[in-house]
Coordinates of C-alpha atoms and ligand atoms in Angstrom, one line a residue:
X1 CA -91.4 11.8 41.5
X2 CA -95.1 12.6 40.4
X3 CA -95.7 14.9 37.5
X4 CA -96.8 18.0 39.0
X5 CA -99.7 18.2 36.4
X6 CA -101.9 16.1 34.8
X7 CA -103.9 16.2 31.6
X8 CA -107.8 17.4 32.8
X9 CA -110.0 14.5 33.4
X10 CA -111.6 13.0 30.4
X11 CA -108.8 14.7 28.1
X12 CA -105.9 12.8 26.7
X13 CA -102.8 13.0 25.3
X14 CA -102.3 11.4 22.1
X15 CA -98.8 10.5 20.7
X16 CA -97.1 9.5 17.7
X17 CA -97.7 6.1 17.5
X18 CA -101.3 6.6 17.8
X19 CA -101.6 9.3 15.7
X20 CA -100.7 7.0 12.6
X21 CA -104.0 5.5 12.6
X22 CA -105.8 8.5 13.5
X23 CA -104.0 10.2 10.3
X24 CA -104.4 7.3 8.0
X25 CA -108.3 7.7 8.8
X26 CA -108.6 11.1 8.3
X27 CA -107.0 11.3 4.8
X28 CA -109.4 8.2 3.8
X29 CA -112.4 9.7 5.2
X30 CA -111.4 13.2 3.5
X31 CA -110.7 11.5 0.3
X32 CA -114.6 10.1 0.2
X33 CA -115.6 14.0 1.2
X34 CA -113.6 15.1 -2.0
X35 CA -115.4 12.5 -4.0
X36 CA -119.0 13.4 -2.8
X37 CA -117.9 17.2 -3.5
X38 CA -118.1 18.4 0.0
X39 CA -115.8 21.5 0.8
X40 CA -114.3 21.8 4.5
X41 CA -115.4 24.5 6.7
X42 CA -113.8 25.5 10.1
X43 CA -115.7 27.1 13.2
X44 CA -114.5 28.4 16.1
X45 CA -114.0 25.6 19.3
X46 CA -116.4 28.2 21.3
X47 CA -119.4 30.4 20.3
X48 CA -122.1 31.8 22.6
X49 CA -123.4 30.0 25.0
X50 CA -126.9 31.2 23.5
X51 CA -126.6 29.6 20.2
X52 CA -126.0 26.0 21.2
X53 CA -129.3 26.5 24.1
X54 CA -131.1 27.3 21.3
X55 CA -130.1 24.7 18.4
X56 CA -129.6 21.5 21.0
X57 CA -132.1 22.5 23.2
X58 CA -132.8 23.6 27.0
X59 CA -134.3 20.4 28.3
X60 CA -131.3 18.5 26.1
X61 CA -128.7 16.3 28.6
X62 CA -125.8 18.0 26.5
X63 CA -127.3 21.5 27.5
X64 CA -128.6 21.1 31.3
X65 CA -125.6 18.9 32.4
X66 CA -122.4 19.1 29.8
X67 CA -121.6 22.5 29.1
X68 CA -118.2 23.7 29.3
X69 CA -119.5 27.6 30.0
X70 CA -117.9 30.5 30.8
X71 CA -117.5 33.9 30.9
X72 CA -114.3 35.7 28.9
X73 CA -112.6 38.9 30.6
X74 CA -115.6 41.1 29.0
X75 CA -118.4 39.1 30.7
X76 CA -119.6 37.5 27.2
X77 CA -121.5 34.3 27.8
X78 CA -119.4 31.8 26.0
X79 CA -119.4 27.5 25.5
X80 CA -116.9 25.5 24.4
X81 CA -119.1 23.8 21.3
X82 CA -120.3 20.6 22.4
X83 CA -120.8 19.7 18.5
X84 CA -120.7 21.3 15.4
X85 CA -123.9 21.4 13.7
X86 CA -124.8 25.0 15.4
X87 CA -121.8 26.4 14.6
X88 CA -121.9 25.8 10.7
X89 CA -125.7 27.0 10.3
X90 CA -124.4 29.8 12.3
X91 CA -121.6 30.2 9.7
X92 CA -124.1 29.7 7.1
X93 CA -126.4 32.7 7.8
X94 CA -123.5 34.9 8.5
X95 CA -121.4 34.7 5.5
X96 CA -124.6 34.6 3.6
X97 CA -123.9 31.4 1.9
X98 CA -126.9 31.0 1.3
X99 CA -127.1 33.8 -1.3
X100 CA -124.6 32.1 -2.8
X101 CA -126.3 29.0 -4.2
X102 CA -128.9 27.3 -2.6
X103 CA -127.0 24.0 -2.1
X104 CA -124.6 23.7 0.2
X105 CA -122.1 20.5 1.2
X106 CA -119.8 21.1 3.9
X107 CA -117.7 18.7 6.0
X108 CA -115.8 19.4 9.6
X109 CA -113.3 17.9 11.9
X110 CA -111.9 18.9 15.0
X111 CA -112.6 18.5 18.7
X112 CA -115.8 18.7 20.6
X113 CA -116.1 19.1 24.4
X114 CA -118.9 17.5 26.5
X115 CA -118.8 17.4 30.5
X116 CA -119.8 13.7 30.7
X117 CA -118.5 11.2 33.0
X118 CA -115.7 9.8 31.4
X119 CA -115.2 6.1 30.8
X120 CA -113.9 3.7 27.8
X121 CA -114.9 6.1 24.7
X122 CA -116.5 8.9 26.4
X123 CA -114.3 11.9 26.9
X124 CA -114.8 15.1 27.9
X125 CA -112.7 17.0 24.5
X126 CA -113.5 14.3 22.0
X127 CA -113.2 14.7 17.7
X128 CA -115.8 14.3 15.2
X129 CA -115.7 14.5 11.7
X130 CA -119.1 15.4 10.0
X131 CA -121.0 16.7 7.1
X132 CA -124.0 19.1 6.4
X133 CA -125.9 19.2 3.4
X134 CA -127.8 22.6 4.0
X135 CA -130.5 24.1 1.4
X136 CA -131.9 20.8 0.3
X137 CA -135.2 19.1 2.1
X138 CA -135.5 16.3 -0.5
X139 CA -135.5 12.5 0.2
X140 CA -132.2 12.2 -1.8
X141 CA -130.4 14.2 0.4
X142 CA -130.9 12.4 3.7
X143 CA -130.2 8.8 1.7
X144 CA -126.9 10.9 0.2
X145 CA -125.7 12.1 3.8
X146 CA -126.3 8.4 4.6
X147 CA -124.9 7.1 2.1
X148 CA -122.0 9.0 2.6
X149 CA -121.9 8.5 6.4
X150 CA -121.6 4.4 5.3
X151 CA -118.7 5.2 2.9
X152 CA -116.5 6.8 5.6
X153 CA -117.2 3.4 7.6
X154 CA -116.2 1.4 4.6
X155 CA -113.3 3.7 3.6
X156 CA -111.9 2.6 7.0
X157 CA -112.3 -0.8 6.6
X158 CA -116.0 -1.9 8.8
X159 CA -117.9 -4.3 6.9
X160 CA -121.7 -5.3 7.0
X161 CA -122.4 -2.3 8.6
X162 CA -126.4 -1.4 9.2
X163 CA -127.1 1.9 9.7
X164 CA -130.3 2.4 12.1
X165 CA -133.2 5.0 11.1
X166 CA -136.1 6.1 12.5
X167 CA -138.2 9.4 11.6
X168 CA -139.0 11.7 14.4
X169 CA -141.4 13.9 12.4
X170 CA -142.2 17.6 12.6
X171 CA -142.1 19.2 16.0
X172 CA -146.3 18.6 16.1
X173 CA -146.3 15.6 15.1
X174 CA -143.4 15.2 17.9
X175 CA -146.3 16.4 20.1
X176 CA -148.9 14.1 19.3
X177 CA -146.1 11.1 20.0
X178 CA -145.3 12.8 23.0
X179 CA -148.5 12.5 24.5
X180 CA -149.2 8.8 23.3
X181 CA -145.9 7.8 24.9
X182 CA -147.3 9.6 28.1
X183 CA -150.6 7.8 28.4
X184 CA -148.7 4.4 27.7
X185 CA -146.3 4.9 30.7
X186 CA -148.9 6.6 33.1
X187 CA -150.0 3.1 34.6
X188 CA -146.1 2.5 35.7
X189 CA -145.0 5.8 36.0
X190 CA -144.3 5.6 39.4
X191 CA -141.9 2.5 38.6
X192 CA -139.9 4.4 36.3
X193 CA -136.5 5.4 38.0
X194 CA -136.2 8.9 39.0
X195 CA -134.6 10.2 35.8
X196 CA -137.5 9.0 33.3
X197 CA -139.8 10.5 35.6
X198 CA -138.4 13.5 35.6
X199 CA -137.8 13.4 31.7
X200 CA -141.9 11.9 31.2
X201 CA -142.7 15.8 32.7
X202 CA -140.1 17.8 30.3
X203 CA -139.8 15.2 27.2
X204 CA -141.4 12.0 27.2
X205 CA -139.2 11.1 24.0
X206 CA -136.0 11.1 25.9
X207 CA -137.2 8.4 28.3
X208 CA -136.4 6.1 25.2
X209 CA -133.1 7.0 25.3
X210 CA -133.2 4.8 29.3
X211 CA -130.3 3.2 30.1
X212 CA -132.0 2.0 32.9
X213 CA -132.9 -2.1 33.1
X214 CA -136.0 -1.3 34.8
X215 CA -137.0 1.4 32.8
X216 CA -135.8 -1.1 29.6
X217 CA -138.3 -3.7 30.8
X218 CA -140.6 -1.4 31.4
X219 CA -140.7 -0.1 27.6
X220 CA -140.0 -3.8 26.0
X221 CA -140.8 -6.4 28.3
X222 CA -144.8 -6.3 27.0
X223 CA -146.5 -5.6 30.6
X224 CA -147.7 -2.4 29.1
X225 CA -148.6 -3.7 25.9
X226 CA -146.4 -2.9 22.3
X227 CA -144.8 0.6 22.7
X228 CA -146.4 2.9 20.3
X229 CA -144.3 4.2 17.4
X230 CA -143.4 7.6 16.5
X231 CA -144.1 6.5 12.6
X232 CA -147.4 5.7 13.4
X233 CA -147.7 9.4 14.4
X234 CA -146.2 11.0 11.6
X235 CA -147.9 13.7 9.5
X236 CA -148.7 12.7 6.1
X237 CA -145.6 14.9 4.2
X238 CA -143.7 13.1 7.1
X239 CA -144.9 9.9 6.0
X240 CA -144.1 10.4 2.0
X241 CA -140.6 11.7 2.9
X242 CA -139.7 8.6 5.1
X243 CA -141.4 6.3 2.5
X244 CA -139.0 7.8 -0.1
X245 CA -135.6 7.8 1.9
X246 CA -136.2 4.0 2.8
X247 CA -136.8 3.3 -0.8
X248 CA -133.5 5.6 -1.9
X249 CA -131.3 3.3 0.5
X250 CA -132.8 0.3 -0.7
X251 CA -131.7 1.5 -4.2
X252 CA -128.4 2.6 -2.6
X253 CA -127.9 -0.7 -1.6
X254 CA -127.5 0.8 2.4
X255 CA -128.1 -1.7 5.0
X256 CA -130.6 -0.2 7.5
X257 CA -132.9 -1.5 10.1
X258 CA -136.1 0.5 11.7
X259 CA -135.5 1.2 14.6
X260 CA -138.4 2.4 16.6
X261 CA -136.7 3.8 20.1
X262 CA -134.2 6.0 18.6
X263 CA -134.4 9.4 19.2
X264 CA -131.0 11.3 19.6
X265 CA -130.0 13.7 22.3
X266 CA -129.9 17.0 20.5
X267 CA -133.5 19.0 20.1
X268 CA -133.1 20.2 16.5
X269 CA -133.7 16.7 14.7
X270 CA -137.1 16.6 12.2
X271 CA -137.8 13.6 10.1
X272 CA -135.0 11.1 9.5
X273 CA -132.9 10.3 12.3
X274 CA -130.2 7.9 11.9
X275 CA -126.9 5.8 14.1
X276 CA -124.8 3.1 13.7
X277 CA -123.4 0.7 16.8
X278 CA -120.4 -1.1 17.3
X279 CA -121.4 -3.5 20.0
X280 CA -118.1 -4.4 21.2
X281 CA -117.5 -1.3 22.2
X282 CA -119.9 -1.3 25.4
X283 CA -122.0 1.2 27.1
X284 CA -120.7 3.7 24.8
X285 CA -121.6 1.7 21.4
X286 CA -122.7 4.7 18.8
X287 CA -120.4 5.3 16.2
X288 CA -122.0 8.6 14.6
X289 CA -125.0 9.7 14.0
X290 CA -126.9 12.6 12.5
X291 CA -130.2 13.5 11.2
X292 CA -132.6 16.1 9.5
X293 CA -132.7 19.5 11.4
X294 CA -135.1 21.7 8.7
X295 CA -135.9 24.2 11.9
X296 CA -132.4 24.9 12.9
X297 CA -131.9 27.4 10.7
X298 CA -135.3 29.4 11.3
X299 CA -134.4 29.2 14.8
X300 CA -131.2 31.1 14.5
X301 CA -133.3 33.9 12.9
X302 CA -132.5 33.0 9.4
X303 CA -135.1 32.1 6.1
X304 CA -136.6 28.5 6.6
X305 CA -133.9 26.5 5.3
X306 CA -133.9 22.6 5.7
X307 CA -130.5 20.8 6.2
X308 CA -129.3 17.2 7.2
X309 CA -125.7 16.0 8.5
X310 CA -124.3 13.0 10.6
X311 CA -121.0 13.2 12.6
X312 CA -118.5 10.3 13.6
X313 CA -116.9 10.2 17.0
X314 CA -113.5 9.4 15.9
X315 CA -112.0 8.4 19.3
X316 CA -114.8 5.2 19.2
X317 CA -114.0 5.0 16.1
X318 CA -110.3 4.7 16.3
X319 CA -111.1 2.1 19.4
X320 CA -112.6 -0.2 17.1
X321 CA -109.9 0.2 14.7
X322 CA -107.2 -0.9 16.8
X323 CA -108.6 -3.8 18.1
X324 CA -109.0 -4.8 14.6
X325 CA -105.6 -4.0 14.1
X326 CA -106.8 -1.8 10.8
X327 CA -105.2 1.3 9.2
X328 CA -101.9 0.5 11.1
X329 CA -99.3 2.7 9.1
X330 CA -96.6 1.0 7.0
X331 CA -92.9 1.1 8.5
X332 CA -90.9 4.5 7.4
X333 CA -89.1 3.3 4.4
X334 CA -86.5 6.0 4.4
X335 CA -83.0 7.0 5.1
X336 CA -80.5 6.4 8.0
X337 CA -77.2 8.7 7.7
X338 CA -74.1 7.8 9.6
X339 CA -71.2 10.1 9.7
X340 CA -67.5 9.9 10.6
X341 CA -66.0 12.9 12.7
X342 CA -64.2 13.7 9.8
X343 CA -67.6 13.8 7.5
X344 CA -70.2 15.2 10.2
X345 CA -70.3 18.8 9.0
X346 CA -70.6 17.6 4.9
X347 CA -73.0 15.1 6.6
X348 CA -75.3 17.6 7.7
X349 CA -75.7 19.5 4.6
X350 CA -76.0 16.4 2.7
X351 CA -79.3 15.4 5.4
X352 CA -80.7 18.7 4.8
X353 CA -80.5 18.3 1.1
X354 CA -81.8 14.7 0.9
X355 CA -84.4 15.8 3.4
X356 CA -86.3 18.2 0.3
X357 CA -87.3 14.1 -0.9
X358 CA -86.8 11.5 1.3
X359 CA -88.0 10.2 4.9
X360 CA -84.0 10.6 6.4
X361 CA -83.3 10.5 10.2
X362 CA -79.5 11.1 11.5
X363 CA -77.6 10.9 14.8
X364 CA -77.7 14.1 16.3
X365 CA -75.5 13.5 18.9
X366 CA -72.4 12.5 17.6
X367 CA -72.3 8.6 18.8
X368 CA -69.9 6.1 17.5
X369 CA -70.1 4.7 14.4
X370 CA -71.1 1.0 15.8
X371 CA -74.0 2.9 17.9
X372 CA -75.0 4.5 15.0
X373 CA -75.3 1.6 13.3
X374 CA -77.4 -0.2 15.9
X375 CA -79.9 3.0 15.9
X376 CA -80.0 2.5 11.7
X377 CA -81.1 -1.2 12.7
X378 CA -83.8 -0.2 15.0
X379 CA -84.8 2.9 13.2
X380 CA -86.8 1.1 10.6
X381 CA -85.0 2.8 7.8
X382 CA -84.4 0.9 4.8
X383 CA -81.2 2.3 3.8
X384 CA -78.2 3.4 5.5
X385 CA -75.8 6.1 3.6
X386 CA -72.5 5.5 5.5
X387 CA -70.6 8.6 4.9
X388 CA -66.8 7.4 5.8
X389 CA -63.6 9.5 5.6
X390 CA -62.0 7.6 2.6
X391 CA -65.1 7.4 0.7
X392 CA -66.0 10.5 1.1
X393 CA -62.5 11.9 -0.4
X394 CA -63.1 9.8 -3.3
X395 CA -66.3 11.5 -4.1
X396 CA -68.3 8.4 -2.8
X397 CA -70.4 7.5 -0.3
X398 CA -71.7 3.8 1.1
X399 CA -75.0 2.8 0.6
X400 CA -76.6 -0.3 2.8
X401 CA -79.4 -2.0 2.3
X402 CA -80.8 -2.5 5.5
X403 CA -83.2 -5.2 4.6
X404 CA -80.8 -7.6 2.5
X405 CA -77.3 -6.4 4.2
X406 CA -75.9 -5.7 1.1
X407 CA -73.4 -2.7 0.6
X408 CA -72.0 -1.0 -2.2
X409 CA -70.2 2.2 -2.8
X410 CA -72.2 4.9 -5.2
X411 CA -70.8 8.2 -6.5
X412 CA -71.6 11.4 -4.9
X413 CA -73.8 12.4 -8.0
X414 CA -75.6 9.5 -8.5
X415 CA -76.7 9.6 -5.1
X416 CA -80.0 10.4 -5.4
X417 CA -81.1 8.5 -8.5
X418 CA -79.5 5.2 -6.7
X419 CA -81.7 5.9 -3.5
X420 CA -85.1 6.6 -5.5
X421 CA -84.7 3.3 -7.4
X422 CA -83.7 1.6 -4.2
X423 CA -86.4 2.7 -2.4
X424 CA -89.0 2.0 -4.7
X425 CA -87.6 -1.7 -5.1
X426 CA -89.6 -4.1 -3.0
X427 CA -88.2 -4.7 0.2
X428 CA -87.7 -8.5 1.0
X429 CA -88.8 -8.3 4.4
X430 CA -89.7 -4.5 5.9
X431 CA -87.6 -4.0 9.1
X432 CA -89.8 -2.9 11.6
X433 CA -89.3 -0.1 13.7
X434 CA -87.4 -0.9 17.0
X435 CA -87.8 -5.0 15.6
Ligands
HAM501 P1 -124.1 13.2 18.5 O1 -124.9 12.0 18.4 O2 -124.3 14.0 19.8 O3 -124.5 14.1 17.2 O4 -122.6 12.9 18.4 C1 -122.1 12.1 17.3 C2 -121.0 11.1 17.8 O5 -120.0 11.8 18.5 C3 -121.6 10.1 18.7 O6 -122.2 9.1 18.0 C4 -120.3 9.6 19.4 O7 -119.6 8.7 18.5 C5 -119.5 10.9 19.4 N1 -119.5 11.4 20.8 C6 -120.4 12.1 21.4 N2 -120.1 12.4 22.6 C7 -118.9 11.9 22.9 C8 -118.0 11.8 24.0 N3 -118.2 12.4 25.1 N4 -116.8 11.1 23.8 C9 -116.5 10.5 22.7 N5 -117.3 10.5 21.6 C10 -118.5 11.2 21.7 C11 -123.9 15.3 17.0 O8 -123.0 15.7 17.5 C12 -124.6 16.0 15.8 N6 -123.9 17.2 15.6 C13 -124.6 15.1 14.6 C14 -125.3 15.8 13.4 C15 -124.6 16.5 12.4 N7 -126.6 15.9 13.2 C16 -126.8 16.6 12.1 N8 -125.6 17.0 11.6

């Protein structure tokens, strides 16, 4: 019979054996947070609908077309946040932080909803993990937030990764651009597919964000001569600042490459803008990415206050992860108890009682002992307490090692001595889990 319900389209369920990996990355990635001194902050999964208009923009895709908006029982014009970055700044101004201290490093997980159409890493509730350095408009802050978004990477195991930048100036200088990119394309405009068009009128930038092969050939192929670049455009103060973060990644030893058609989604970037690609992933190929936002913050109706940040789509992330095979969790090295009828009862205060220090699984169900024994094999336990009638009269209990078969009987009081020494000994070969 078909399930009567279904998980929402572009939702998923994730279960244990996934979870592993997903757990092993977030402890490594929180680990290289601790170590650059960031402190975790949680937001609320909605806010008003108002602030994320404002921050990612009107004319942004995630705005016109990916909002999950509603309105609660009180008529209150809520989203489900569609990323993060609002919602800290928001934070920010309203616990004051920034009276405080006028540095401030902060790093999030959690999911994210987007109504996109769903395919192999697109969803529409999908997890990030990201950082914001807020308070700070220095060069070394956008080469530490990069620097920082590489570790994670390398924390999880990608090598020879090369983080694309690109500067997409102040919001004049954004201007200036905008109308260079608009001239270039006027010739062919009318070749450009529908949605360039549209996006030449509202934001010419965007149209370099064209998935579309004619559009592609359009910009690159050379008929139109080279497309001009937003870093020839820049303001002078621009120009410094990107000199300065290129030289810091150099010195940081960051692989990077220019890369003149990036230009994010979101509204709120200034100056450095930066991704990184997995190309094996497909259509859906960024990793992360993040950027400078110094405007944000002013356009919430707080004090000018600059602030750069990246976040990491963990579900792409954790793609590229398993087809590596990386961060796959270790077989549970723990405890399998088997009880008699006679012993069950003693059995299950002695599980409870092991269970304050060790990994310990049981039968709850009462089988035999040859089932429970089978279950021990499979359970990828490396030792199996057999808890027999006899034994357990004589103050003993029977300790297997499940790896090398061997048995012995240990005293009741040595018990858990005997099973930290065993299970710190080296096992000869692991048993794997339902091996
Ligand atoms: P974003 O580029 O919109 O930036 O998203 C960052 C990452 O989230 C993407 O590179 C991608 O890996 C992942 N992602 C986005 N949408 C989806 C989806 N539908 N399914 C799966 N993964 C997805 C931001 O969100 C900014 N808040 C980054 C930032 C922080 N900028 C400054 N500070």
């Amino acid at each position: 019979m078909a399930p009567k319900h279904q998980a929402p389209r572009g939702t998923r369920d994730l279960l244990p054996e996934a979870l592993g990996r997903w757990q092993w990355a977030e402890a490594r990635a929180r680990d290289v947070l601790a170590r650059y001194g960031y402190g975790e902050i949680r937001t609320p999964m909605f806010e008003d609908y108002e602030l994320f208009a404002r921050t990612s923009g009107e004319s942004s895709e995630v705005v016109q077309k990916e909002m999950y908006r509603f309105k609660d029982l009180a008529d209150r014009d809520l989203a489900l946040r569609p990323e993060s970055t609002a919602g800290v700044c928001r934070a920010y101004l309203e616990q004051g932080l920034g009276g405080r201290s006028r540095v401030h490093r902060l790093w999030y997980m959690g999911p994210m909803f987007r109504y996109g159409r769903p395919q192999k890493g697109r969803y529409r509730q999908f997890s990030q993990i990201g950082a914001e350095l807020i308070g700070s408009a220095a060069p070394g802050a956008d080469v530490e937030m990069i620097t920082l978004f590489v570790d994670v990477f390398e924390a999880w195991g990608f090598k020879d990764l090369v983080v694309a930048v690109n500067s997409v100036g102040t919001p004049e200088s954004r201007r200036a651009y905008a109308e260079a990119l608009r001239s270039w394309l006027a010739p062919a405009r009318d070749r450009l597919s529908a949605d360039s068009q549209q996006r030449l009128e509202v934001n010419p930038l965007r149209v370099l964000d064209t998935k579309d092969e004619g559009d592609l050939k359009l910009l690159h192929g050379g008929e139109l001569g080279a497309l001009p670049h937003m870093l020839d455009h820049l303001d002078a103060e621009s120009r410094a600042h990107w000199d300065q973060v290129l030289a810091g990644l150099e010195a940081s030893g960051i692989r990077h490459e220019v890369d003149h058609g990036l230009v994010r989604g979101l509204d709120y970037y200034t100056r450095t803008a930066f991704e990184v690609h997995d190309r094996t992933l497909g259509a859906q190929s960024t990793l992360g990415g993040g950027g400078r936002y110094d405007g944000l913050i002013e356009a919430l109706g707080g004090p000018p206050t600059p602030g750069v940040g990246f976040s990491i789509g963990m579900d792409r992330a954790m793609l590229v992860l398993e087809q590596r095979g990386e961060g796959a969790p270790a077989a549970t090295a723990g405890v399998f108890v088997i009880a008699m009828d006679a012993t069950r009862a003693q059995a299950a205060r002695l599980v409870r009682e092991l269970r304050r220090e060790f990994v310990v699984e049981w039968d709850v169900e009462a089988k035999s002992f040859g089932q429970q024994m089978k279950i021990a094999g499979k359970s990828g336990a490396r030792m199996a307490l057999i808890l027999g009638e006899d034994e357990w009269a004589q103050g003993q209990v029977g300790l297997k090692d499940l790896t090398s078969g061997e048995q012995r009987a240990v005293r009741r009081e040595a018990l858990v001595a005997e099973l930290r020494a065993s299970l710190a000994a080296p096992a000869e070969a692991a048993p794997k889990r339902g091996a």
